[in-house]
Short mmCIF file of C-alpha atoms and ligand atoms in Angstrom, two decimals:
data_model
loop_
_atom_site.label_atom_id
_atom_site.label_comp_id
_atom_site.label_asym_id
_atom_site.label_seq_id
_atom_site.Cartn_x
_atom_site.Cartn_y
_atom_site.Cartn_z
CA MET A 31 -33.51 34.20 42.59
CA ASP A 32 -34.97 32.46 45.43
CA LYS A 33 -38.84 32.23 45.79
CA ASP A 34 -39.78 34.68 47.90
CA SER A 35 -43.98 34.36 48.96
CA LYS A 36 -46.15 37.23 50.27
CA LEU A 37 -47.08 34.52 52.59
CA GLY A 38 -45.90 33.30 55.56
CA LEU A 39 -46.83 29.72 57.94
CA GLY A 40 -48.15 30.40 61.38
CA GLY A 41 -46.90 28.43 64.24
CA HIS A 42 -50.81 27.75 65.46
CA SER A 43 -50.33 24.83 62.44
CA PHE A 44 -48.33 23.20 64.77
CA ILE A 45 -50.75 22.89 68.04
CA GLU A 46 -53.86 21.31 69.03
CA GLN A 47 -55.40 24.16 69.99
CA LEU A 48 -56.71 27.96 67.89
CA GLY A 49 -57.82 26.33 65.24
CA ASN A 50 -60.59 23.74 63.65
CA ASP A 51 -58.87 20.71 62.24
CA PRO A 52 -57.41 18.15 65.03
CA GLN A 53 -53.38 18.78 65.23
CA ALA A 54 -51.43 17.87 62.41
CA SER A 55 -49.60 14.27 62.88
CA PHE A 56 -45.70 14.66 62.37
CA GLU A 57 -46.33 13.36 59.05
CA GLU A 58 -48.63 16.09 58.55
CA GLN A 59 -46.62 18.58 59.82
CA CYS A 60 -43.54 17.61 57.63
CA ALA A 61 -45.69 17.75 54.60
CA ILE A 62 -47.13 20.75 54.86
CA VAL A 63 -43.43 22.76 55.89
CA SER A 64 -41.83 21.11 52.92
CA ALA A 65 -44.89 22.43 50.95
CA CYS A 66 -44.45 25.47 52.49
CA LEU A 67 -40.46 25.76 50.99
CA ASP A 68 -41.20 24.40 48.10
CA GLU A 69 -43.04 26.86 46.99
CA GLY A 70 -41.21 29.64 48.59
CA ILE A 71 -42.73 30.08 52.13
CA ARG A 72 -39.87 30.63 53.82
CA VAL A 73 -40.93 32.53 56.92
CA ILE A 74 -42.53 29.94 59.38
CA ASP A 75 -43.83 32.33 62.44
CA THR A 76 -43.40 30.51 66.06
CA THR A 77 -45.67 31.68 68.92
CA TYR A 78 -46.13 29.21 72.10
CA TYR A 79 -42.56 27.40 73.02
CA GLN A 80 -45.36 24.04 72.02
CA GLU A 81 -44.60 25.39 68.28
CA ARG A 82 -41.04 26.00 68.62
CA ILE A 83 -40.08 22.48 69.81
CA ALA A 84 -42.75 21.80 66.68
CA LEU A 85 -41.04 23.50 64.43
CA GLY A 86 -37.36 22.14 65.44
CA LYS A 87 -38.20 18.46 64.95
CA VAL A 88 -39.92 18.72 61.61
CA LEU A 89 -36.73 21.08 60.76
CA ARG A 90 -33.99 18.64 61.60
CA TYR A 91 -35.99 15.65 60.11
CA LEU A 92 -36.18 17.73 56.83
CA GLY A 93 -32.75 18.65 56.89
CA ARG A 94 -33.94 21.88 55.85
CA ARG A 95 -33.39 24.61 58.69
CA ASN A 96 -31.39 26.75 56.49
CA GLU A 97 -33.92 27.20 53.66
CA ALA A 98 -36.56 28.41 56.61
CA ARG A 99 -36.69 32.36 58.29
CA ILE A 100 -37.76 31.39 61.57
CA MET A 101 -39.41 34.51 63.80
CA ALA A 102 -40.02 33.46 67.52
CA TRP A 103 -42.39 35.02 70.01
CA ASN A 104 -41.31 35.12 73.60
CA PHE A 105 -43.70 32.83 75.21
CA PHE A 106 -42.25 29.95 77.45
CA LYS A 107 -43.05 27.19 79.25
CA GLN A 108 -44.24 27.69 82.57
CA PRO A 109 -43.83 24.53 85.74
CA GLY A 110 -46.89 23.05 86.01
CA LYS A 111 -48.39 24.73 83.00
CA GLU A 112 -46.43 22.93 80.51
CA LYS A 113 -49.43 21.41 77.97
CA GLU A 114 -51.29 25.11 78.59
CA LEU A 115 -51.12 28.15 76.59
CA VAL A 116 -49.45 30.70 79.04
CA GLY A 117 -49.35 34.37 78.08
CA TYR A 118 -45.68 36.11 76.90
CA THR A 119 -42.97 36.75 79.22
CA PRO A 120 -40.56 40.15 78.49
CA TYR A 121 -37.33 38.79 77.77
CA GLU A 122 -34.32 38.01 80.34
CA PRO A 123 -31.27 37.06 79.50
CA CYS A 124 -31.53 32.53 80.10
CA HIS A 125 -34.11 33.08 77.05
CA ILE A 126 -32.67 32.96 73.96
CA ASP A 127 -30.45 29.83 74.64
CA ILE A 128 -33.60 27.93 75.64
CA MET A 129 -35.47 29.02 72.66
CA LEU A 130 -32.40 28.46 70.41
CA GLU A 131 -31.94 24.79 71.74
CA GLU A 132 -35.92 24.31 71.41
CA LEU A 133 -35.59 25.23 67.59
CA GLN A 134 -32.98 23.44 67.44
CA THR A 135 -31.15 26.21 66.13
CA GLU A 136 -27.94 28.45 65.73
CA HIS A 137 -29.79 31.96 65.48
CA ILE A 138 -33.80 33.08 64.86
CA ASP A 139 -33.94 35.06 61.72
CA ILE A 140 -36.88 37.42 63.69
CA LEU A 141 -37.22 37.58 67.06
CA VAL A 142 -40.36 38.68 67.72
CA ILE A 143 -40.64 41.42 71.46
CA HIS A 144 -44.41 41.24 72.37
CA SER A 145 -44.67 44.68 73.10
CA HIS A 146 -46.58 46.30 76.23
CA GLY A 147 -46.61 49.97 78.03
CA ASP A 148 -44.15 49.64 80.13
CA ALA A 149 -41.38 51.63 78.79
CA ASP A 150 -38.47 51.12 80.57
CA LYS A 151 -38.95 47.16 80.28
CA LEU A 152 -39.28 47.53 76.63
CA CYS A 153 -35.69 49.02 76.50
CA LYS A 154 -34.29 46.45 78.63
CA GLU A 155 -36.10 43.80 76.11
CA LEU A 156 -34.39 45.79 73.03
CA GLU A 157 -30.85 46.17 74.99
CA LEU A 158 -30.94 42.87 75.56
CA ALA A 159 -32.20 41.97 71.33
CA GLY A 160 -29.44 43.90 70.33
CA ARG A 161 -26.65 42.30 72.25
CA TRP A 162 -28.15 38.68 70.77
CA MET A 163 -27.91 40.59 67.67
CA LEU A 164 -24.38 41.09 68.19
CA ASP A 165 -23.48 37.08 69.39
CA GLY A 166 -25.36 36.15 65.91
CA LYS A 167 -27.88 34.79 67.75
CA VAL A 168 -30.43 37.19 66.63
CA LYS A 169 -30.73 38.21 62.93
CA LYS A 170 -33.54 41.00 63.29
CA VAL A 171 -36.05 41.74 65.83
CA GLY A 172 -39.36 42.59 65.29
CA LEU A 173 -42.03 44.37 67.37
CA GLY A 174 -45.41 42.12 67.90
CA MET A 175 -49.27 43.17 68.42
CA VAL A 176 -48.30 47.02 67.63
CA GLN A 177 -50.18 49.76 68.28
CA SER A 178 -48.81 52.97 66.84
CA GLU A 179 -48.39 54.50 70.61
CA HIS A 180 -45.54 51.73 71.01
CA LEU A 181 -43.93 52.69 67.75
CA ARG A 182 -43.88 56.17 68.98
CA GLN A 183 -42.16 55.23 72.18
CA LEU A 184 -39.63 53.36 70.66
CA PRO A 185 -35.27 54.96 72.05
CA VAL A 186 -33.37 56.12 69.81
CA GLY A 187 -31.13 54.06 67.87
CA HIS A 188 -33.47 50.76 68.17
CA PRO A 189 -33.38 47.80 66.56
CA ILE A 190 -36.61 46.72 65.01
CA THR A 191 -37.43 46.49 61.74
CA HIS A 192 -40.44 45.25 61.80
CA VAL A 193 -44.31 45.14 62.98
CA LEU A 194 -46.80 42.54 63.31
CA ALA A 195 -50.71 42.79 64.41
CA PRO A 196 -53.67 40.80 63.50
CA TYR A 197 -55.34 42.50 60.33
CA ASN A 198 -57.95 41.19 58.45
CA ALA A 199 -61.05 42.52 56.63
CA PHE A 200 -63.03 41.83 60.34
CA ASN A 201 -60.03 44.25 61.65
CA PRO A 202 -58.96 46.92 59.02
CA GLY A 203 -57.04 49.44 61.59
CA SER A 204 -53.92 50.14 59.42
CA LYS A 205 -53.00 53.25 61.28
CA VAL A 206 -49.31 51.19 62.86
CA PHE A 207 -48.46 49.43 59.84
CA VAL A 208 -49.01 53.12 58.03
CA ASP A 209 -46.72 54.65 61.03
CA ALA A 210 -44.53 51.61 60.50
CA LYS A 211 -43.73 52.04 56.95
CA LYS A 212 -42.80 55.62 57.41
CA MET A 213 -40.34 54.52 59.95
CA GLY A 214 -38.84 52.41 57.01
CA MET A 215 -40.14 48.97 58.84
CA SER A 216 -41.46 45.41 57.14
CA ALA A 217 -45.68 45.88 58.09
CA ILE A 218 -46.58 41.88 58.63
CA ALA A 219 -50.54 41.01 59.06
CA LEU A 220 -51.20 37.92 61.11
CA SER A 221 -54.98 36.21 61.10
CA PRO A 222 -56.21 36.92 57.92
CA PHE A 223 -59.32 34.29 58.72
CA ILE A 224 -59.31 34.99 62.93
CA ARG A 225 -58.36 31.87 63.53
CA GLY A 226 -60.20 29.93 60.55
CA TRP A 227 -63.54 30.87 62.84
CA LYS A 228 -64.42 33.62 60.68
CA LEU A 229 -64.81 31.33 58.03
CA ASP A 230 -67.34 29.30 59.53
CA GLU A 231 -69.17 32.15 60.49
CA ILE A 232 -69.33 33.39 56.91
CA GLY A 233 -70.50 30.28 55.77
CA GLY A 234 -71.32 28.54 52.60
CA ASP A 235 -68.11 27.86 50.11
CA LYS A 236 -65.35 27.88 52.55
CA ASP A 237 -62.79 28.00 49.45
CA LEU A 238 -64.11 30.46 47.74
CA VAL A 239 -64.19 32.78 51.35
CA ALA A 240 -60.62 32.14 52.40
CA GLU A 241 -59.94 32.83 49.07
CA VAL A 242 -61.59 36.04 49.26
CA LEU A 243 -60.50 36.98 53.25
CA LEU A 244 -57.25 36.75 52.43
CA ARG A 245 -56.63 38.11 48.48
CA TRP A 246 -57.75 40.76 50.48
CA VAL A 247 -54.93 41.68 53.45
CA ALA A 248 -52.31 39.99 50.49
CA ALA A 249 -53.54 43.01 48.46
CA GLN A 250 -53.13 45.89 50.53
CA PRO A 251 -50.33 47.85 49.55
CA MET A 252 -48.72 48.33 52.95
CA ILE A 253 -48.27 44.55 54.08
CA ASP A 254 -45.22 43.12 53.19
CA ARG A 255 -46.19 39.86 55.01
CA VAL A 256 -49.33 37.87 55.70
CA ILE A 257 -49.12 35.20 58.26
CA VAL A 258 -51.41 32.30 57.83
CA SER A 259 -51.88 28.80 59.95
CA MET A 260 -51.98 25.59 58.15
CA ARG A 261 -52.79 22.33 59.21
CA LYS A 262 -53.25 20.28 56.27
CA LYS A 263 -50.84 20.49 53.28
CA GLU A 264 -53.60 21.24 50.26
CA TRP A 265 -54.20 24.04 52.37
CA VAL A 266 -50.41 25.59 51.13
CA HIS A 267 -51.38 25.56 47.58
CA SER A 268 -55.10 26.71 48.17
CA ASN A 269 -54.25 29.58 49.56
CA LEU A 270 -50.21 30.34 47.32
CA ASN A 271 -53.01 30.56 44.43
CA ALA A 272 -55.63 32.96 46.09
CA VAL A 273 -52.66 35.46 46.57
CA GLU A 274 -51.59 34.58 42.76
CA ARG A 275 -54.90 35.83 41.74
CA GLY A 276 -54.56 39.58 42.87
CA PRO A 277 -56.68 41.96 44.32
CA LEU A 278 -60.36 41.29 44.25
CA THR A 279 -62.35 42.64 41.59
CA GLU A 280 -65.88 45.18 42.91
CA LEU A 281 -68.16 41.81 42.42
CA GLU A 282 -65.82 39.79 45.07
CA GLN A 283 -65.56 43.47 47.28
CA SER A 284 -69.39 44.04 47.37
CA ARG A 285 -69.59 40.13 48.25
CA LEU A 286 -66.94 40.49 51.51
CA GLN A 287 -69.35 44.20 52.01
CA GLU A 288 -72.13 41.98 52.77
CA TRP A 289 -70.51 39.21 54.98
CA ILE A 290 -69.06 42.08 57.02
CA LYS A 291 -71.75 43.76 57.53
CA ARG A 292 -74.27 40.27 58.35
CA LEU A 293 -71.36 39.52 61.03
CA SER A 294 -70.91 43.14 62.59
N1 NAP B 588 -53.98 35.74 66.07
C1 NAP B 588 -53.20 36.26 67.26
O1 NAP B 588 -53.39 37.57 67.62
C2 NAP B 588 -51.67 36.24 66.26
C3 NAP B 588 -50.76 36.97 67.63
C4 NAP B 588 -49.88 36.15 67.14
C5 NAP B 588 -49.10 35.66 65.99
N2 NAP B 588 -49.98 35.02 65.02
C6 NAP B 588 -49.65 34.40 64.27
O2 NAP B 588 -50.28 34.26 63.18
C7 NAP B 588 -50.60 33.09 62.46
C8 NAP B 588 -52.43 33.02 62.07
O3 NAP B 588 -53.07 33.43 62.53
P1 NAP B 588 -54.48 32.32 62.85
O4 NAP B 588 -53.46 31.14 63.19
O5 NAP B 588 -55.42 33.55 64.38
O6 NAP B 588 -55.36 32.72 61.86
P2 NAP B 588 -55.45 32.34 60.82
O7 NAP B 588 -54.06 32.21 59.66
O8 NAP B 588 -56.53 33.34 60.64
O9 NAP B 588 -56.40 30.88 61.14
C9 NAP B 588 -55.82 29.61 60.62
C10 NAP B 588 -57.14 28.70 60.34
O10 NAP B 588 -57.85 28.25 58.83
C11 NAP B 588 -58.01 27.71 58.13
N3 NAP B 588 -57.10 27.93 57.23
C12 NAP B 588 -55.96 27.90 56.37
N4 NAP B 588 -55.92 28.04 55.48
C13 NAP B 588 -57.28 27.41 54.78
C14 NAP B 588 -58.29 27.45 53.56
N5 NAP B 588 -57.43 27.69 52.38
N6 NAP B 588 -59.08 26.78 53.40
C15 NAP B 588 -60.07 26.85 54.63
N7 NAP B 588 -59.30 26.96 56.41
C16 NAP B 588 -57.65 27.61 55.62
C17 NAP B 588 -56.94 26.42 59.23
O11 NAP B 588 -58.18 25.59 59.47
P3 NAP B 588 -57.67 24.61 60.15
O12 NAP B 588 -57.02 24.23 61.80
O13 NAP B 588 -58.69 23.25 59.36
O14 NAP B 588 -56.35 23.68 58.73
C18 NAP B 588 -55.98 27.48 60.53
O15 NAP B 588 -56.69 26.79 61.09
C19 NAP B 588 -50.51 31.61 63.75
O16 NAP B 588 -50.41 30.51 63.37
C20 NAP B 588 -49.41 32.41 64.52
O17 NAP B 588 -48.16 32.24 63.95
C21 NAP B 588 -50.95 35.51 65.36
#
């Protein structure tokens, strides 16, 4: 049976913004993705269009598209803002082919709809996603940045099977995941280190801090997957090793509580 890690690779690994280290070179990106696929990290998230283009190139170069499960969100290139990270746009019929071309693939494994409060607009996006599933261009559909009220608004027969939201020891609101699990959905936690910035704020031994934060979230019983971005190949192994060590001990829990108290 193929290995399937609880970890997923975040798309911010491929861009310059939203991290600590400089942008990974193409060679480093290939090494990161190879290490992930070799070790059973198969889910790879892409939020911004720049991440889709980068991942498409890497998977094509490696010849390993079929081993990855690609997640993709509705953040698109906008004229005059090609170098910026722009906000999400509700899905329109033209979007799927743009995304597939950027990713150099024929299907997206989990298409993510960024949630919002406009129920009519969301219904149209859900219908569109359903049609793309029938066309074979999308395999599954997720709802991102979700709150419980968004789940309550979902229409009967919706295709949502995954929910995604930032969730970590500093932002432990788990209600949406508990609600999603009751509805039979998979729970995907984003941002265990809050873009890595929390690691710097806590200070001290960064490897140890990263391990404690990651083990905290990965051990939460309702969490099916944790998406972490990594701009260095070595983080792949250290993060996998951390998750394998399992839940925190009482001593580690109390150390984590001290960090939370200090920074709140
Ligand atoms: N946060 C959100 O609101 C949001 C929204 C939509 C999607 N997502 C998805 O969630 C993914 C992860 O979230 P995120 O990027 O916000 O934050 P994150 O995964 O919490 O933090 C990532 C940063 O942590 C550092 N890091 C990773 N492993 C480390 C280790 N073992 N030791 C030390 N530093 C380590 C990396 O720094 P270096 O730069 O030094 O490698 C990386 O930039 C995103 O890539 C994206 O796919 C997040």
